[in-house]
PDB file of C-alpha atoms in Angstrom:
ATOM      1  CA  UNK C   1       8.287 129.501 -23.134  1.00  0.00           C
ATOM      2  CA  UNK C   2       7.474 125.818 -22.963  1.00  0.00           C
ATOM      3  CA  UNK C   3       4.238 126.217 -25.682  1.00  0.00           C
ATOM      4  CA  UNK C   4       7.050 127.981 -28.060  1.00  0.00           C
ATOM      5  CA  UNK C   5       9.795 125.949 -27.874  1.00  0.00           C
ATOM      6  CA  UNK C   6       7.576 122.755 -28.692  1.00  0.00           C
ATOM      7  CA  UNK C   7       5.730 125.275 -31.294  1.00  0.00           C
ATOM      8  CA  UNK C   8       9.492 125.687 -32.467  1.00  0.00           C
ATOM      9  CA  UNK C   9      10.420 121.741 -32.761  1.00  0.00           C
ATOM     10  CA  UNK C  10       7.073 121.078 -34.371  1.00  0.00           C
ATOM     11  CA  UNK C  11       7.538 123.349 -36.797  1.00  0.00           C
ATOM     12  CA  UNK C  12      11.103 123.034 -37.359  1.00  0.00           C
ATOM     13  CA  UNK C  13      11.731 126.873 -36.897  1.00  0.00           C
ATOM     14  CA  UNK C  14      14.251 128.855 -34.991  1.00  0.00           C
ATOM     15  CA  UNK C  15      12.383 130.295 -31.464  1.00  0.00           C
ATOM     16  CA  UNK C  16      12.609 133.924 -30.643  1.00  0.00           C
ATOM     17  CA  UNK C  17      12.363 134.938 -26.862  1.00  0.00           C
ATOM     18  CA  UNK C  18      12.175 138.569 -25.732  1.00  0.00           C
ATOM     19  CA  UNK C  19      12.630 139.337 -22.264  1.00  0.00           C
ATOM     20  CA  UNK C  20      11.203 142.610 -21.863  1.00  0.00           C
ATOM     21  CA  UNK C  21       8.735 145.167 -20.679  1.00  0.00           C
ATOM     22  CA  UNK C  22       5.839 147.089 -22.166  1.00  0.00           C
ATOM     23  CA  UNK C  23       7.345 150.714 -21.478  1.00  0.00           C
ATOM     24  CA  UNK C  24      10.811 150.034 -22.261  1.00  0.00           C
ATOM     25  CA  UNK C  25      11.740 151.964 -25.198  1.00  0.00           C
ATOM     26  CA  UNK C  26      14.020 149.599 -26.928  1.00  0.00           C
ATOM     27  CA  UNK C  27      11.755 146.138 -26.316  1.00  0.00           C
ATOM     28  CA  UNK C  28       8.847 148.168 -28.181  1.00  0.00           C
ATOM     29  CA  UNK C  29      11.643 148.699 -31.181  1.00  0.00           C
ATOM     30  CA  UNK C  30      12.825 145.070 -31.241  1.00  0.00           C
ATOM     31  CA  UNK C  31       8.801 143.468 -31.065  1.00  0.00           C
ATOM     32  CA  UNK C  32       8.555 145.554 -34.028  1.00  0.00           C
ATOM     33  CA  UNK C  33      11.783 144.973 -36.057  1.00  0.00           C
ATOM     34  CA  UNK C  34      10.425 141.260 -35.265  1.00  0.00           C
ATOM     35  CA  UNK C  35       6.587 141.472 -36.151  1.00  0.00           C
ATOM     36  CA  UNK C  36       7.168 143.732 -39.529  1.00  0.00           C
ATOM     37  CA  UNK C  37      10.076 141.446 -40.498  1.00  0.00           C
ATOM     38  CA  UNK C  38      12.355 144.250 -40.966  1.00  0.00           C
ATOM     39  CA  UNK C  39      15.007 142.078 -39.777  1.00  0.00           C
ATOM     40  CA  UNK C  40      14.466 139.849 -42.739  1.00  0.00           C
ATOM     41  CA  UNK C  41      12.888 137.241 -40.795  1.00  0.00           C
ATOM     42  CA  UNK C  42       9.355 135.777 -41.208  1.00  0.00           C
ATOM     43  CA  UNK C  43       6.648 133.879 -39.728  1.00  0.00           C
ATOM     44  CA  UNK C  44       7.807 130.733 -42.236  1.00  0.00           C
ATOM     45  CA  UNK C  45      11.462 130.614 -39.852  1.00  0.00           C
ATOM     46  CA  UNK C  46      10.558 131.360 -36.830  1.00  0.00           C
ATOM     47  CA  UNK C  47       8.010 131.311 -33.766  1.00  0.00           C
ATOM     48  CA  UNK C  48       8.157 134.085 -30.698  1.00  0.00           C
ATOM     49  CA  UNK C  49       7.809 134.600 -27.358  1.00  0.00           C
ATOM     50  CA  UNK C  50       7.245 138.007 -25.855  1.00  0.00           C
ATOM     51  CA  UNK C  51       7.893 137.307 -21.946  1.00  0.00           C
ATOM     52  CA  UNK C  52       7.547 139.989 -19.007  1.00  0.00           C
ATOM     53  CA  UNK C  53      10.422 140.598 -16.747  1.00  0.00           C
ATOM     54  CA  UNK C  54       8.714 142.491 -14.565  1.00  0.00           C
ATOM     55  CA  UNK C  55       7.117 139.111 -13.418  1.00  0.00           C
ATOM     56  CA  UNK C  56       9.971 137.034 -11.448  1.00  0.00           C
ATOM     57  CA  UNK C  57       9.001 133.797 -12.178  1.00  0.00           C
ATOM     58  CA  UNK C  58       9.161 134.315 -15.637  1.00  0.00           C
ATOM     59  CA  UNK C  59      12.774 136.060 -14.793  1.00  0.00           C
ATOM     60  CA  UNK C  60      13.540 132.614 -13.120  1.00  0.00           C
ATOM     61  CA  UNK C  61      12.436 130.177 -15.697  1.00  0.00           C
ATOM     62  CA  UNK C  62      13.743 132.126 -18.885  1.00  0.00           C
ATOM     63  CA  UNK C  63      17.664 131.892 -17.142  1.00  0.00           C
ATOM     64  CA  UNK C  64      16.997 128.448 -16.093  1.00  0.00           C
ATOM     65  CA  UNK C  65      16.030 126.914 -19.448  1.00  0.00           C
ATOM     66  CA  UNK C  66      18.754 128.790 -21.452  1.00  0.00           C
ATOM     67  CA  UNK C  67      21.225 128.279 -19.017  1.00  0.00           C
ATOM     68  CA  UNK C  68      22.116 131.282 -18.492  1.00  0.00           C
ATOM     69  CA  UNK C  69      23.625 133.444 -15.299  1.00  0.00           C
ATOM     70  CA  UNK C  70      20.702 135.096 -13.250  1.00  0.00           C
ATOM     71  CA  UNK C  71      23.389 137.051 -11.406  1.00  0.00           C
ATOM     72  CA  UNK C  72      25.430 138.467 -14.637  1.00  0.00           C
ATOM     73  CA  UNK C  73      24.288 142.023 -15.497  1.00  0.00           C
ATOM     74  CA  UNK C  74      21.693 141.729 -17.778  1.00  0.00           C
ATOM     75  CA  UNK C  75      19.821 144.483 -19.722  1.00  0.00           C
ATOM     76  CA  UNK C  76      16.165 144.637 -21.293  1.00  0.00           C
ATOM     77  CA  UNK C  77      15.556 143.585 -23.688  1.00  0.00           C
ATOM     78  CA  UNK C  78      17.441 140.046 -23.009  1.00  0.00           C
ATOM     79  CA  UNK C  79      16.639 137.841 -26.167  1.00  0.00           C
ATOM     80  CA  UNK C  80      17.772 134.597 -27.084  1.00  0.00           C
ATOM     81  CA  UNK C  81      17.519 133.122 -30.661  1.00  0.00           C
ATOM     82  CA  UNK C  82      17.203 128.621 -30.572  1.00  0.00           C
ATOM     83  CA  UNK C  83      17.619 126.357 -32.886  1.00  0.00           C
ATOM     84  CA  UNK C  84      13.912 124.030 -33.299  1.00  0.00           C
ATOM     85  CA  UNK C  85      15.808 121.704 -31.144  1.00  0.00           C
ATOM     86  CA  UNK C  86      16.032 124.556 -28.069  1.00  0.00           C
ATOM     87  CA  UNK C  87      19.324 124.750 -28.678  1.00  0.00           C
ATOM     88  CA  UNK C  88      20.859 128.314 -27.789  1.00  0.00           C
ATOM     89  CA  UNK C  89      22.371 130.006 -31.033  1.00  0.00           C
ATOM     90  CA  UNK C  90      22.501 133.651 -30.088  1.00  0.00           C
ATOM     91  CA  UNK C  91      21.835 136.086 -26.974  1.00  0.00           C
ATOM     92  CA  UNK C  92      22.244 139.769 -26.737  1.00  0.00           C
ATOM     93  CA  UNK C  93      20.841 141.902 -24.263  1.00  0.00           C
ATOM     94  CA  UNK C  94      20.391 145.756 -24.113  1.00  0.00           C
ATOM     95  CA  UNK C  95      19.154 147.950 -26.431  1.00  0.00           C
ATOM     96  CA  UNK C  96      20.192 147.328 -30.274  1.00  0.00           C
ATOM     97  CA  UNK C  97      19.600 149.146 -33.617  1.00  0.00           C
ATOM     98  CA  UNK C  98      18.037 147.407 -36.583  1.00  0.00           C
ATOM     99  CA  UNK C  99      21.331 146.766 -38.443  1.00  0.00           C
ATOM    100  CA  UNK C 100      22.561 144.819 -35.258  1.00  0.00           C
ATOM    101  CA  UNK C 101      19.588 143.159 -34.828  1.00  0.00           C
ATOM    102  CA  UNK C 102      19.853 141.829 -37.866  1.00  0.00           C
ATOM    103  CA  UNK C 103      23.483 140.514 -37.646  1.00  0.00           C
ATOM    104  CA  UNK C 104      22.270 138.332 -34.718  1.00  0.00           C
ATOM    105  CA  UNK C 105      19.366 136.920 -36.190  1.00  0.00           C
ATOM    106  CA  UNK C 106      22.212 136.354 -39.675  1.00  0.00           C
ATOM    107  CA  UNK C 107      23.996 134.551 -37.094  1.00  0.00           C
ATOM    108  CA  UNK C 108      21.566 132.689 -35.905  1.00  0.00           C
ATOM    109  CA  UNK C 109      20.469 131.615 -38.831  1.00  0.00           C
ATOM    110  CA  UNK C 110      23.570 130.681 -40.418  1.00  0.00           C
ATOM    111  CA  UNK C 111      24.066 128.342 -37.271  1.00  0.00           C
ATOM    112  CA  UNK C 112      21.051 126.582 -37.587  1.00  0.00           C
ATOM    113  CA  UNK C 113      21.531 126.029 -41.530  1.00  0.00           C
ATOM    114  CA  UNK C 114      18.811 128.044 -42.603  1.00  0.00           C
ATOM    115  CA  UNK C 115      18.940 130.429 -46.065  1.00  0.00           C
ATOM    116  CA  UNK C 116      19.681 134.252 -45.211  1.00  0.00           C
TER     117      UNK C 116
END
């Protein structure tokens, strides 16, 4: 996480952080909504992270640096969209089709004050 978010302030793109596994279904979708840029994002706005939460220190660290609850119910995959800054613009978490995918990373986008 650390290597993209400073990745992500160098470059003065949005980070993308997928909390996920390898065999679940919907984190497999979502890698490749994000890697074909059939979400309408590309390479020249953003920088990724694919993290494994089968491993519980990376569990640990990804709710500690977004600040977020490690005791809420949480779904893979859990995926949180920052500003280059690190600043948290959008989270979802659970399993999401491409047209809602898409609204988040809008969203996102739109908060940071980047084109659509």
């Amino acid at each position: 996480m650390g290597k993209t978010l400073n990745a992500a302030r160098k470059k003065e793109k949005l980070g993308i952080y997928i909390l996920g596994t390898t065999t679940c279904s919907h984190c497999r979708s979502l890698r490749k909504y994000v890697e074909e840029a059939e979400v309408s994002i590309t390479a020249d706005s953003f920088v990724m992270a694919d993290l494994d939460s089968n491993d519980s220190s990376v569990v640990s660290a990804f709710f500690k640096q977004f600040n977020l609850d490690p005791k809420a119910e949480w779904k893979i995959p859990y995926v949180v969209i920052t500003d280059a800054s690190g600043k948290v613009l959008v989270t979802w978490n659970g399993g999401k089709k491409a047209p809602r995918v898409e609204s988040y990373v809008q969203e996102a986008k739109s908060k940071a004050g980047l084109k659509s």
